[in-house]
Coordinates of C-alpha atoms in Angstrom, one line a residue:
M1 CA 21.4 -55.5 -8.4
C2 CA 21.4 -52.2 -6.7
G3 CA 20.4 -48.5 -6.9
L4 CA 22.7 -45.8 -8.2
S5 CA 22.5 -42.0 -8.2
G6 CA 24.7 -39.2 -9.3
E7 CA 25.1 -35.6 -10.3
L8 CA 27.2 -33.8 -12.9
R9 CA 27.6 -30.0 -12.6
R10 CA 28.1 -28.2 -15.9
D11 CA 28.1 -24.7 -14.4
G12 CA 31.5 -24.8 -12.7
A13 CA 30.1 -25.6 -9.2
R14 CA 31.1 -28.6 -7.1
A15 CA 28.7 -31.5 -7.1
D16 CA 26.1 -31.6 -4.3
V17 CA 27.1 -34.8 -2.4
A18 CA 24.3 -34.4 0.2
T19 CA 21.6 -34.4 -2.5
V20 CA 23.1 -37.4 -4.3
E21 CA 23.2 -39.3 -1.0
R22 CA 19.6 -38.3 -0.3
M23 CA 18.6 -39.7 -3.8
A24 CA 20.4 -43.0 -3.0
A25 CA 18.8 -43.2 0.4
A26 CA 15.4 -43.2 -1.4
M27 CA 16.4 -46.5 -3.0
S28 CA 17.5 -48.3 0.2
V29 CA 15.1 -51.2 -0.6
R30 CA 16.9 -51.8 -3.8
G31 CA 20.2 -52.1 -2.0
P32 CA 19.7 -53.0 1.7
D33 CA 23.2 -54.4 2.3
D34 CA 25.5 -51.4 1.9
A35 CA 25.8 -47.8 0.9
G36 CA 28.5 -45.5 -0.3
S37 CA 29.2 -42.2 -2.0
W38 CA 32.1 -40.5 -3.8
S39 CA 32.7 -37.0 -5.2
H40 CA 35.4 -35.2 -7.2
G41 CA 34.9 -31.7 -8.4
C42 CA 31.9 -31.5 -10.7
T43 CA 30.8 -35.1 -10.2
A44 CA 29.3 -37.1 -7.3
L45 CA 28.1 -40.7 -7.2
A46 CA 26.2 -42.7 -4.7
H47 CA 25.1 -46.3 -4.4
R48 CA 22.9 -48.8 -2.5
R49 CA 24.1 -52.3 -2.7
L50 CA 22.4 -55.7 -2.8
E51 CA 25.2 -58.2 -2.3
I52 CA 25.0 -61.1 -4.8
I53 CA 28.5 -61.4 -6.4
D54 CA 31.6 -61.0 -4.3
L55 CA 30.0 -60.3 -1.0
S56 CA 33.1 -58.6 0.4
A57 CA 33.7 -54.9 0.9
A58 CA 36.1 -54.9 -2.0
S59 CA 33.2 -54.8 -4.4
G60 CA 31.4 -52.0 -2.6
Q61 CA 30.4 -49.0 -4.6
P62 CA 31.1 -46.4 -5.9
L63 CA 34.0 -48.4 -7.1
V64 CA 37.1 -46.2 -7.5
D65 CA 40.1 -47.2 -9.6
P66 CA 42.9 -44.7 -8.8
A67 CA 45.3 -46.2 -11.3
A68 CA 42.8 -45.9 -14.2
G69 CA 41.5 -42.5 -12.9
L70 CA 38.0 -43.8 -13.0
A71 CA 35.0 -44.1 -10.6
G72 CA 31.8 -45.9 -11.4
V73 CA 28.5 -47.1 -10.1
F74 CA 26.6 -50.1 -11.6
N75 CA 23.2 -51.7 -11.2
G76 CA 22.7 -55.2 -12.7
C77 CA 24.7 -58.3 -13.3
I78 CA 27.4 -59.1 -15.9
Y79 CA 27.0 -62.8 -16.6
N80 CA 30.3 -63.2 -18.5
Y81 CA 32.3 -61.2 -16.0
R82 CA 34.7 -64.1 -15.2
A83 CA 35.7 -64.5 -18.9
L84 CA 36.0 -60.8 -19.3
R85 CA 38.2 -60.6 -16.2
A86 CA 40.5 -63.2 -17.7
E87 CA 40.7 -61.3 -21.0
L88 CA 41.4 -58.0 -19.2
E89 CA 44.1 -59.7 -17.0
A90 CA 45.8 -61.0 -20.2
R91 CA 45.8 -57.4 -21.4
G92 CA 47.7 -56.3 -18.2
H93 CA 44.9 -55.2 -15.9
R94 CA 45.2 -56.0 -12.2
F95 CA 42.1 -56.6 -10.0
F96 CA 41.6 -55.8 -6.3
S97 CA 38.1 -57.4 -6.1
A98 CA 36.3 -60.6 -7.2
G99 CA 33.1 -59.0 -8.5
D100 CA 31.6 -57.8 -11.8
T101 CA 31.6 -54.1 -11.0
E102 CA 35.4 -53.8 -11.2
V103 CA 35.2 -55.7 -14.5
V104 CA 32.8 -53.1 -15.9
V105 CA 35.1 -50.2 -14.9
K106 CA 38.2 -51.9 -16.2
A107 CA 36.4 -52.8 -19.4
Y108 CA 35.8 -49.1 -19.9
A109 CA 39.5 -48.4 -19.2
E110 CA 40.4 -50.9 -21.9
W111 CA 37.8 -50.2 -24.6
G112 CA 36.3 -46.8 -23.8
T113 CA 32.6 -46.4 -24.7
D114 CA 32.8 -49.6 -26.7
F115 CA 33.0 -51.5 -23.4
V116 CA 29.3 -52.2 -23.6
D117 CA 29.8 -54.4 -26.7
H118 CA 31.7 -56.8 -24.5
L119 CA 29.1 -57.1 -21.7
I120 CA 26.6 -60.0 -21.6
G121 CA 24.0 -59.1 -18.9
M122 CA 21.6 -56.5 -17.6
F123 CA 23.1 -53.2 -16.5
A124 CA 22.8 -49.5 -16.0
V125 CA 26.2 -47.9 -15.6
A126 CA 27.7 -44.5 -14.8
I127 CA 31.5 -44.0 -15.1
T128 CA 33.4 -40.8 -14.7
E129 CA 36.9 -39.9 -15.6
R130 CA 38.8 -38.2 -12.8
D131 CA 41.1 -36.1 -14.9
T132 CA 38.8 -34.9 -17.7
G133 CA 35.4 -34.8 -15.9
R134 CA 33.8 -36.8 -18.7
L135 CA 30.7 -38.8 -17.6
V136 CA 29.5 -41.9 -19.5
L137 CA 26.1 -43.4 -18.9
A138 CA 25.0 -46.7 -20.4
R139 CA 22.0 -49.0 -20.4
D140 CA 21.7 -52.7 -21.4
R141 CA 20.4 -53.8 -24.8
L142 CA 16.8 -54.6 -23.7
G143 CA 16.5 -52.0 -21.0
I144 CA 16.2 -54.5 -18.2
K145 CA 17.9 -52.1 -15.8
P146 CA 16.4 -48.5 -15.6
L147 CA 18.2 -45.2 -15.7
Y148 CA 16.3 -41.9 -15.2
L149 CA 17.6 -38.4 -15.7
A150 CA 16.6 -34.9 -14.6
E151 CA 18.4 -32.1 -16.4
S152 CA 18.2 -28.4 -15.6
P153 CA 20.5 -25.5 -16.6
G154 CA 24.0 -26.5 -15.5
V155 CA 23.0 -29.7 -13.7
V156 CA 22.5 -33.4 -14.7
R157 CA 21.1 -35.8 -12.2
F158 CA 20.5 -39.5 -12.7
A159 CA 19.2 -42.4 -10.7
S160 CA 17.8 -45.9 -10.9
T161 CA 14.3 -44.8 -10.0
L162 CA 12.2 -41.7 -10.8
P163 CA 11.2 -41.2 -7.1
A164 CA 14.9 -41.0 -6.2
L165 CA 15.2 -38.0 -8.6
L166 CA 12.2 -36.4 -6.9
A167 CA 13.9 -36.9 -3.5
G168 CA 16.8 -34.7 -4.9
G169 CA 14.4 -31.8 -5.5
G170 CA 14.1 -29.3 -8.2
V171 CA 12.3 -31.5 -10.7
D172 CA 9.6 -30.2 -13.0
T173 CA 6.7 -32.4 -12.1
S174 CA 4.1 -31.0 -14.6
I175 CA 2.4 -33.6 -16.8
D176 CA 3.8 -34.2 -20.3
P177 CA 0.8 -34.3 -22.6
V178 CA 2.5 -36.4 -25.2
A179 CA 3.6 -38.9 -22.5
L180 CA 0.0 -38.9 -21.1
S181 CA -1.4 -39.7 -24.6
H182 CA 1.0 -42.7 -24.7
F183 CA 0.0 -43.8 -21.2
L184 CA -3.7 -43.8 -22.0
S185 CA -3.3 -45.4 -25.5
L186 CA -0.6 -48.1 -24.9
H187 CA -1.8 -49.4 -21.5
S188 CA 0.6 -47.2 -19.5
I189 CA 3.6 -47.6 -21.8
V190 CA 5.6 -44.4 -22.2
P191 CA 8.4 -45.0 -24.6
A192 CA 11.9 -43.6 -23.8
P193 CA 13.1 -41.0 -23.5
R194 CA 9.8 -39.6 -22.1
T195 CA 8.2 -40.2 -18.8
I196 CA 4.8 -38.9 -17.5
L197 CA 6.6 -35.9 -16.0
R198 CA 8.1 -33.1 -18.1
G199 CA 11.2 -32.9 -16.0
V200 CA 12.3 -36.5 -16.0
S201 CA 13.6 -38.6 -18.9
K202 CA 15.0 -42.0 -19.2
L203 CA 18.1 -43.2 -21.1
P204 CA 16.8 -45.4 -24.0
P205 CA 17.9 -49.1 -24.0
A206 CA 21.1 -50.0 -25.9
T207 CA 22.4 -46.5 -25.5
V208 CA 25.7 -45.0 -24.4
R209 CA 25.5 -41.3 -23.5
T210 CA 28.7 -39.2 -23.1
Y211 CA 28.8 -35.8 -21.4
E212 CA 32.0 -34.1 -22.6
P213 CA 33.8 -31.5 -20.6
D214 CA 33.2 -29.0 -23.4
G215 CA 29.5 -29.2 -23.0
R216 CA 28.8 -31.6 -25.9
V217 CA 26.5 -34.6 -25.3
R218 CA 26.7 -37.7 -27.6
D219 CA 24.4 -40.7 -27.8
R220 CA 25.4 -43.9 -29.5
V221 CA 22.9 -46.8 -30.0
Y222 CA 25.1 -49.8 -29.9
W223 CA 22.7 -52.7 -30.6
E224 CA 19.7 -53.2 -32.8
P225 CA 18.6 -56.7 -33.8
S226 CA 17.7 -57.5 -37.4
F227 CA 14.2 -59.0 -37.8
T228 CA 15.1 -60.4 -41.2
R229 CA 16.0 -63.9 -42.5
D230 CA 19.6 -64.9 -42.3
P231 CA 20.8 -66.4 -45.7
G232 CA 23.1 -68.7 -43.7
R233 CA 20.1 -70.3 -42.1
A234 CA 18.0 -70.5 -45.2
D235 CA 18.2 -74.3 -45.3
W236 CA 17.3 -74.8 -41.6
S237 CA 14.4 -77.2 -41.0
E238 CA 11.8 -76.7 -38.2
R239 CA 13.8 -79.1 -36.1
D240 CA 17.0 -77.1 -36.7
W241 CA 15.3 -74.0 -35.4
Q242 CA 14.1 -75.8 -32.3
D243 CA 17.5 -77.2 -31.6
A244 CA 19.2 -73.8 -32.1
L245 CA 16.8 -72.0 -29.9
L246 CA 16.9 -74.6 -27.2
E247 CA 20.7 -74.5 -27.1
S248 CA 20.7 -70.7 -26.9
L249 CA 18.0 -70.6 -24.2
T250 CA 19.9 -73.3 -22.2
V251 CA 23.0 -71.1 -22.3
A252 CA 20.9 -68.1 -21.2
V253 CA 19.4 -70.0 -18.2
R254 CA 22.9 -71.3 -17.3
R255 CA 24.4 -67.8 -17.4
R256 CA 21.8 -66.5 -15.0
M257 CA 22.8 -68.9 -12.3
V258 CA 26.0 -66.9 -11.8
A259 CA 25.8 -65.7 -8.1
D260 CA 27.4 -66.2 -4.7
V261 CA 23.9 -66.7 -3.2
P262 CA 21.1 -69.2 -4.1
V263 CA 18.9 -68.5 -7.2
G264 CA 15.2 -69.5 -7.3
V265 CA 12.5 -69.3 -10.0
L266 CA 9.1 -67.4 -10.2
L267 CA 6.9 -70.2 -11.5
S268 CA 3.5 -69.2 -12.9
G269 CA 2.7 -72.6 -14.3
G270 CA 2.8 -71.3 -17.9
L271 CA 5.1 -72.6 -20.6
D272 CA 7.8 -69.9 -20.2
S273 CA 8.6 -70.1 -16.5
S274 CA 8.0 -73.9 -16.6
L275 CA 10.6 -74.3 -19.3
V276 CA 13.1 -72.3 -17.2
V277 CA 12.6 -74.8 -14.4
A278 CA 13.0 -77.7 -16.7
L279 CA 16.2 -76.4 -18.2
L280 CA 17.7 -75.8 -14.8
A281 CA 16.8 -79.3 -13.7
D282 CA 18.5 -80.6 -16.9
E283 CA 21.5 -78.6 -15.9
G284 CA 21.7 -80.5 -12.7
Q285 CA 20.1 -78.1 -10.3
R286 CA 18.7 -79.9 -7.3
G287 CA 16.5 -78.6 -4.5
L288 CA 15.6 -75.6 -6.7
S289 CA 13.2 -73.2 -4.9
T290 CA 10.1 -72.2 -6.9
Y291 CA 7.4 -69.7 -6.1
S292 CA 3.8 -69.2 -7.3
I293 CA 1.0 -66.8 -6.4
G294 CA -2.8 -67.0 -6.6
F295 CA -5.8 -64.8 -5.8
D296 CA -9.5 -65.3 -5.0
A297 CA -11.8 -65.5 -8.0
V298 CA -13.7 -62.2 -8.5
G299 CA -16.6 -61.6 -11.0
G300 CA -16.3 -65.1 -12.3
R301 CA -12.6 -64.7 -13.2
A302 CA -10.2 -67.4 -11.8
G303 CA -7.3 -66.0 -9.8
N304 CA -4.6 -68.8 -9.9
E305 CA -3.0 -71.5 -12.0
F306 CA -1.8 -73.6 -9.1
V307 CA -2.8 -76.8 -10.8
Y308 CA -0.1 -76.2 -13.4
S309 CA 2.7 -74.8 -11.2
D310 CA 2.1 -77.7 -8.8
M311 CA 2.4 -80.1 -11.7
V312 CA 5.8 -78.6 -12.8
A313 CA 7.1 -78.4 -9.3
G314 CA 6.2 -82.1 -8.8
T315 CA 7.7 -83.2 -12.1
F316 CA 11.1 -81.6 -11.3
G317 CA 11.2 -82.1 -7.5
T318 CA 11.5 -78.4 -6.6
D319 CA 11.1 -76.9 -3.2
H320 CA 7.8 -75.2 -4.1
H321 CA 6.1 -72.4 -2.3
R322 CA 2.5 -71.2 -2.9
V323 CA 1.4 -67.7 -1.9
E324 CA -2.4 -67.4 -1.7
V325 CA -4.0 -63.9 -1.4
A326 CA -7.6 -63.1 -0.5
A327 CA -9.4 -60.4 -2.4
A328 CA -10.1 -58.5 0.8
D329 CA -6.4 -58.2 1.3
L330 CA -5.6 -56.3 -1.9
V331 CA -6.0 -52.6 -0.9
A332 CA -2.9 -52.4 1.3
P333 CA -0.6 -54.2 -1.1
L334 CA -2.0 -52.2 -3.9
E335 CA -1.0 -49.0 -2.2
A336 CA 2.5 -50.4 -1.5
A337 CA 2.9 -51.6 -5.1
V338 CA 1.9 -48.2 -6.5
A339 CA 4.4 -46.5 -4.2
A340 CA 7.1 -48.8 -5.5
M341 CA 6.5 -47.9 -9.1
S342 CA 9.1 -45.7 -10.8
E343 CA 6.4 -44.8 -13.3
P344 CA 2.6 -45.5 -13.2
M345 CA 1.8 -49.0 -14.5
V346 CA -1.7 -50.3 -14.9
S347 CA -1.0 -54.0 -15.3
H348 CA -2.8 -55.8 -12.6
D349 CA 0.0 -58.3 -12.1
C350 CA 2.1 -55.5 -10.5
V351 CA 0.4 -56.4 -7.3
A352 CA 1.0 -60.1 -7.9
F353 CA 4.7 -59.5 -8.4
Y354 CA 4.9 -57.2 -5.4
L355 CA 3.3 -59.7 -3.1
L356 CA 5.2 -62.7 -4.5
S357 CA 8.5 -60.9 -4.3
E358 CA 7.8 -60.0 -0.6
V359 CA 7.6 -63.7 0.2
V360 CA 10.4 -64.8 -2.1
A361 CA 12.8 -62.3 -0.7
R362 CA 12.6 -64.0 2.7
H363 CA 14.2 -67.1 1.1
V364 CA 16.5 -66.0 -1.8
K365 CA 18.1 -62.8 -3.2
V366 CA 17.9 -63.9 -6.9
V367 CA 15.2 -65.4 -9.1
Q368 CA 14.8 -66.3 -12.7
S369 CA 11.6 -65.3 -14.5
G370 CA 9.9 -66.1 -17.8
Q371 CA 9.1 -62.6 -19.0
G372 CA 9.7 -61.7 -22.6
A373 CA 8.9 -65.0 -24.4
D374 CA 5.5 -63.7 -25.8
E375 CA 7.2 -60.7 -27.4
I376 CA 10.2 -62.6 -28.6
L377 CA 8.4 -65.6 -30.0
G378 CA 5.0 -64.4 -31.1
G379 CA 2.7 -65.4 -28.2
Y380 CA 0.1 -62.6 -28.4
H381 CA -3.2 -62.5 -30.3
W382 CA -2.3 -59.5 -32.5
Y383 CA 0.5 -61.3 -34.4
P384 CA -1.7 -63.6 -36.6
P385 CA -3.7 -60.7 -38.0
L386 CA -0.4 -59.0 -38.9
A387 CA 0.5 -62.1 -41.0
Q388 CA -2.4 -61.3 -43.2
V389 CA -1.2 -57.9 -44.3
D390 CA 1.6 -56.8 -46.5
R391 CA 4.8 -55.1 -45.2
G392 CA 4.2 -51.4 -44.9
R393 CA 0.5 -51.8 -44.3
E394 CA 0.7 -53.1 -40.7
L395 CA -0.2 -49.9 -38.8
G396 CA -4.0 -50.2 -38.9
T397 CA -4.0 -53.8 -37.9
Y398 CA -1.5 -53.3 -35.0
A399 CA -3.4 -50.2 -33.7
E400 CA -6.8 -52.0 -33.8
A401 CA -5.4 -54.8 -31.7
F402 CA -3.1 -53.0 -29.4
F403 CA -4.2 -49.4 -28.8
D404 CA -6.5 -48.7 -25.8
R405 CA -7.7 -45.4 -27.5
D406 CA -7.2 -43.5 -30.7
A407 CA -6.9 -39.7 -30.8
A408 CA -10.7 -39.3 -30.8
G409 CA -10.9 -41.5 -27.8
L410 CA -8.3 -39.4 -25.9
A411 CA -10.4 -36.3 -26.6
E412 CA -13.3 -38.0 -24.8
V413 CA -11.1 -38.6 -21.7
L414 CA -8.8 -35.6 -21.3
N415 CA -9.5 -32.0 -20.7
P416 CA -8.4 -29.8 -23.6
E417 CA -5.3 -28.4 -22.0
Y418 CA -3.8 -31.9 -21.8
L419 CA -4.5 -32.9 -25.4
P420 CA -1.3 -33.0 -27.4
A421 CA -1.0 -31.5 -30.9
G422 CA -1.5 -34.0 -33.7
D423 CA -1.6 -37.8 -33.0
P424 CA 1.8 -38.5 -31.4
V425 CA 1.0 -42.1 -30.5
R426 CA 0.1 -43.2 -34.0
E427 CA 3.0 -41.2 -35.4
F428 CA 5.5 -42.9 -33.1
V429 CA 4.2 -46.4 -33.8
A430 CA 4.0 -45.7 -37.6
A431 CA 7.6 -44.5 -37.6
H432 CA 8.9 -47.5 -35.7
L433 CA 6.9 -50.0 -37.7
G434 CA 8.1 -48.4 -40.9
R435 CA 11.8 -48.5 -40.2
A436 CA 14.1 -50.8 -42.3
G437 CA 15.3 -54.0 -40.8
A438 CA 12.0 -55.9 -40.4
E439 CA 11.2 -58.3 -43.3
T440 CA 7.4 -58.8 -42.8
A441 CA 4.6 -57.1 -41.0
V442 CA 4.8 -59.7 -38.2
D443 CA 8.6 -58.9 -37.9
A444 CA 7.8 -55.2 -37.6
G445 CA 5.2 -56.0 -34.8
L446 CA 7.6 -58.3 -33.0
R447 CA 10.4 -55.6 -33.2
I448 CA 8.4 -52.8 -31.7
D449 CA 7.1 -55.1 -29.0
T450 CA 10.6 -56.4 -28.2
T451 CA 12.4 -53.1 -28.2
V452 CA 9.8 -50.7 -26.9
M453 CA 6.6 -52.3 -25.4
L454 CA 8.4 -55.1 -23.6
V455 CA 10.9 -52.6 -22.1
D456 CA 8.4 -50.2 -20.6
D457 CA 5.8 -52.7 -19.4
P458 CA 6.7 -56.3 -18.4
V459 CA 10.5 -55.6 -17.9
K460 CA 9.9 -52.4 -15.9
R461 CA 7.2 -54.0 -13.9
V462 CA 9.3 -56.9 -12.8
D463 CA 12.3 -54.7 -11.9
N464 CA 10.2 -52.3 -9.8
M465 CA 8.2 -55.0 -7.9
T466 CA 11.0 -57.3 -7.2
M467 CA 13.5 -54.6 -6.2
A468 CA 10.9 -53.2 -3.8
H469 CA 12.0 -56.1 -1.6
G470 CA 15.7 -56.3 -2.5
L471 CA 15.1 -59.2 -4.9
E472 CA 17.0 -59.5 -8.2
A473 CA 15.0 -60.9 -11.1
R474 CA 16.9 -62.3 -14.2
V475 CA 15.1 -62.9 -17.5
P476 CA 16.8 -65.6 -19.7
F477 CA 14.4 -65.0 -22.6
L478 CA 15.9 -61.5 -22.9
D479 CA 19.5 -62.8 -23.3
H480 CA 20.5 -60.6 -26.2
E481 CA 22.0 -63.5 -28.1
F482 CA 18.8 -65.5 -27.8
V483 CA 16.8 -62.4 -28.9
E484 CA 19.1 -62.0 -32.0
L485 CA 18.6 -65.6 -33.0
A486 CA 14.8 -65.6 -32.4
A487 CA 14.5 -62.4 -34.4
T488 CA 15.7 -64.2 -37.5
C489 CA 13.4 -67.2 -37.0
P490 CA 10.6 -67.4 -39.7
P491 CA 7.4 -65.9 -38.3
A492 CA 5.4 -68.9 -39.4
L493 CA 7.3 -71.1 -36.8
K494 CA 6.5 -68.6 -34.1
L495 CA 2.8 -68.2 -34.9
A496 CA 2.2 -71.9 -35.2
Q497 CA -0.1 -73.7 -32.7
G498 CA -1.8 -70.5 -31.6
G499 CA 1.5 -68.7 -30.9
K500 CA 5.0 -69.6 -29.7
G501 CA 4.8 -72.8 -31.7
V502 CA 8.5 -73.3 -31.9
L503 CA 8.8 -72.9 -28.1
K504 CA 5.9 -75.2 -27.6
E505 CA 7.7 -77.9 -29.6
I506 CA 10.8 -77.3 -27.4
G507 CA 8.6 -77.6 -24.4
R508 CA 7.2 -81.0 -25.5
R509 CA 10.7 -82.5 -25.1
V510 CA 10.9 -81.7 -21.4
L511 CA 7.5 -80.6 -19.9
P512 CA 4.2 -82.3 -19.2
R513 CA 1.8 -81.9 -22.1
E514 CA -0.9 -80.4 -19.9
V515 CA 1.3 -77.4 -19.3
I516 CA 1.6 -76.8 -23.1
D517 CA -1.7 -77.8 -24.6
R518 CA -4.0 -75.4 -22.8
P519 CA -5.3 -71.8 -23.3
K520 CA -2.8 -69.1 -22.7
G521 CA -2.8 -67.9 -19.1
Y522 CA -1.8 -64.7 -17.5
F523 CA -0.7 -63.6 -14.0
P524 CA -4.3 -62.9 -12.9
V525 CA -5.4 -60.4 -10.3
P526 CA -9.2 -60.5 -10.9
G527 CA -9.9 -57.8 -8.3
L528 CA -8.2 -55.2 -10.5
T529 CA -10.0 -56.2 -13.7
H530 CA -13.4 -56.4 -12.1
L531 CA -13.5 -53.4 -9.7
E532 CA -15.8 -53.6 -6.7
G533 CA -15.9 -53.0 -3.0
K534 CA -12.9 -51.4 -1.3
L535 CA -10.8 -51.3 -4.5
L536 CA -13.5 -49.4 -6.3
D537 CA -13.8 -47.1 -3.3
R538 CA -10.1 -46.5 -3.5
V539 CA -10.2 -45.6 -7.2
R540 CA -13.1 -43.2 -6.6
D541 CA -11.2 -41.5 -3.7
A542 CA -8.2 -41.0 -5.9
L543 CA -10.1 -39.5 -8.7
Y544 CA -12.0 -37.1 -6.4
A545 CA -9.0 -36.2 -4.2
P546 CA -8.2 -32.5 -3.9
E547 CA -4.9 -33.0 -5.8
A548 CA -6.9 -34.6 -8.7
Q549 CA -9.4 -31.8 -8.7
R550 CA -6.6 -29.2 -8.9
R551 CA -4.8 -31.2 -11.7
N552 CA -8.1 -31.6 -13.6
L553 CA -6.6 -34.2 -16.1
F554 CA -9.9 -36.0 -17.0
R555 CA -13.2 -34.8 -18.2
A556 CA -15.7 -34.9 -15.4
D557 CA -18.5 -36.4 -17.5
Y558 CA -16.2 -39.3 -18.6
V559 CA -15.2 -40.1 -15.0
E560 CA -18.8 -40.1 -13.9
T561 CA -19.8 -42.4 -16.7
L562 CA -17.1 -44.9 -15.8
L563 CA -17.9 -44.8 -12.1
T564 CA -21.6 -45.4 -12.8
N565 CA -20.7 -48.7 -14.5
P566 CA -17.1 -49.4 -13.5
N567 CA -16.6 -52.6 -15.3
A568 CA -18.2 -51.8 -18.6
E569 CA -15.2 -50.4 -20.5
L570 CA -12.3 -52.7 -21.0
T571 CA -9.2 -52.3 -23.2
P572 CA -8.3 -54.7 -26.1
L573 CA -6.0 -56.4 -23.6
H574 CA -8.9 -56.7 -21.1
G575 CA -7.7 -53.9 -18.8
N576 CA -10.2 -51.8 -16.9
K577 CA -10.4 -48.2 -18.3
L578 CA -11.5 -46.8 -14.9
W579 CA -8.5 -48.5 -13.3
Q580 CA -6.2 -46.7 -15.8
L581 CA -7.4 -43.3 -14.6
G582 CA -7.5 -44.2 -10.9
L583 CA -4.0 -45.7 -11.0
L584 CA -2.4 -42.6 -12.6
E585 CA -3.9 -40.4 -9.9
M586 CA -2.9 -42.8 -7.1
W587 CA 0.7 -42.8 -8.4
L588 CA 0.9 -39.1 -8.7
Q589 CA -0.6 -38.6 -5.2
S590 CA 1.6 -41.3 -3.6
H591 CA 4.7 -39.5 -4.8
G592 CA 3.6 -36.1 -3.6
I593 CA 3.0 -34.6 -7.0
D594 CA 0.3 -31.9 -6.7

C-alpha cells in the first residue's frame, strides 16, 4: 500500500521530475517508510512506500527492470504474487526482489496489457516502456485502489490522490456541474471518470489505459461480472450456495493474510466484520488484534455497538481494543478527516474510520475490514422493493429509495449557473440499470451498487481514512472471485431474513446468534446526523466563508432554511442535507480551492 505519481509529456519536452516528486511528497502519509523517483525522457514516476511485503530496499519503488526495459510504480497488494512468481520463473524470468511489485512488472513483460487478468488483489499500476515511451495505467476490478488524472495539452499527470495532483499545480479547479448533481443526488458519489473538479478525472475500475507514442489512447475494460443465473448451478440447493460462498469467502480472508507484518481486523460488531474474525480464527489465527470505535449518543441516537464487538472478541479470544470518542472531541478530527479526503464524502463514518485508523496504526500496518457485503449480498432496504418490479422497470423504484434529490430538488438547492443540462443523474442510472447482463431488477440494482456506488462511497472512504495514517485496509468481501460467485446467486437467497439471508445462514455456523438476529447496524457518528453546538457552528462558518460567497454554489434562501432548522431535512439514507452542503464547502476550502 503506497502512493504513486507520474507525468507523461506528449509535447516533446522532458518530464518534470521536481513536480512529480512534489506530488508524491503530498502523499507521505500513505507511504511513510520510503520514497523514490525515476525519469527517462518524456516520463517521470515517483512513489511513497508503506513496507508490508518484502521489507528490503530491493522492493523499493519506482521499480526498474533494465533487462525488460520497464519501470513501474504500484499501489496495493497482489495476493497471489507467490504463485505468479513461480509461473513467471518457469517461463524464464529472473527476480532480484521478494515482493509483489516486481511480479507486477514482470507479468506485464510476459503478458503485456493482459497482465491484469492474472492478478488477484487490489491495485493501481503505472508501467512505462523505456524504448517506446508507451505508458500503461491499470486499476483493480472493484476500484479498491484509486488513480486520479489531470490532463492538459501535451501533459498527462496521475496520482493516487486528487490533492497530490493539486500539489503539482496547473489543475482546472472549477466545479463540474454534472459531477455536482451526482454529488447532491447520490450522497456524494461521483461515478468515474468524473470528479467534482473539471480538471481532474479518475481511471474507472477494471480498466487498462494505454498511452501510445503516436498519441493514441486506448481503454480496455477487462472485467465485468454477470448478474445472471449460471446453468451449471441450476440444481444447487440453498445449502449448496451457503457452502460455496463460505468456501470462497474463506479463501478470500486467507489470501488477505499475506504480509510480512501483522494483520488485524476492524470489528464493528456487525455480521460482516464478525464473520471475518470467525473465519480467521477457524484458519488458526491466534492473538488476532481487533479494533472497535464508539461515540457519545446525540439527539437520542446511540453511538456505539460495543456490546456486539465485545461479544465477538470474547468468543474468539482476540486482543481487542475499544476506542471511545466524546461528542465534544469531534470538530478537530472532522477537520482532519476532511483534509484527508481525495474527494468530498458526506458519510459520517469517515470520521469514525479516521479516528479508528489513527489508533490502529500504532499497533499494526494492515487490517481486514467487512466493507462490501451489503452491496454484494443484498443487505440494503431498497432491494426488496426491486423484487416487486419487472426487469426494465426498476428505475423509479431505485431512484425513490436511493436518490437524495431529483432534478427539481437540485433546482431548489443550486444557483442556475451550476445546474446541468437535462437530468444527468437519472440518465446515468437508467443507462446502467438497463444494460444487458442483469437477469432481474434486483440483479440490476446489485450490479450498479457493486460496480459504481460501492466503489465511490464505502471503498473510497476506507482507503482515504486508513491511508491517512499509513494503514492498509483489505476487504475480503470484494475478492473478485467471491463477487463473481455471489453475482450468480439467486436474489431470493440474498433478500431472505431481511437481507443477506444466505450470509446470515453462514454466520449461524460460527457466530453467536445475538450478532446475527438483530436490527442492521451502521458505523454511527450521531453528531454528524444530528447537528448541534460546535459542529453546527463549523458548518455555518463554511457556508458563509468568503470563498463560499465567491463560489455561490447554493441558493441563499435554501441555505437559510436549512440553518434555521438544521436537522429537519434528511436523505433517504438518513444523512443530514445541511451537512452535505457544509461538507462540500469544507472540503473545497481545506484544499485551497477558491
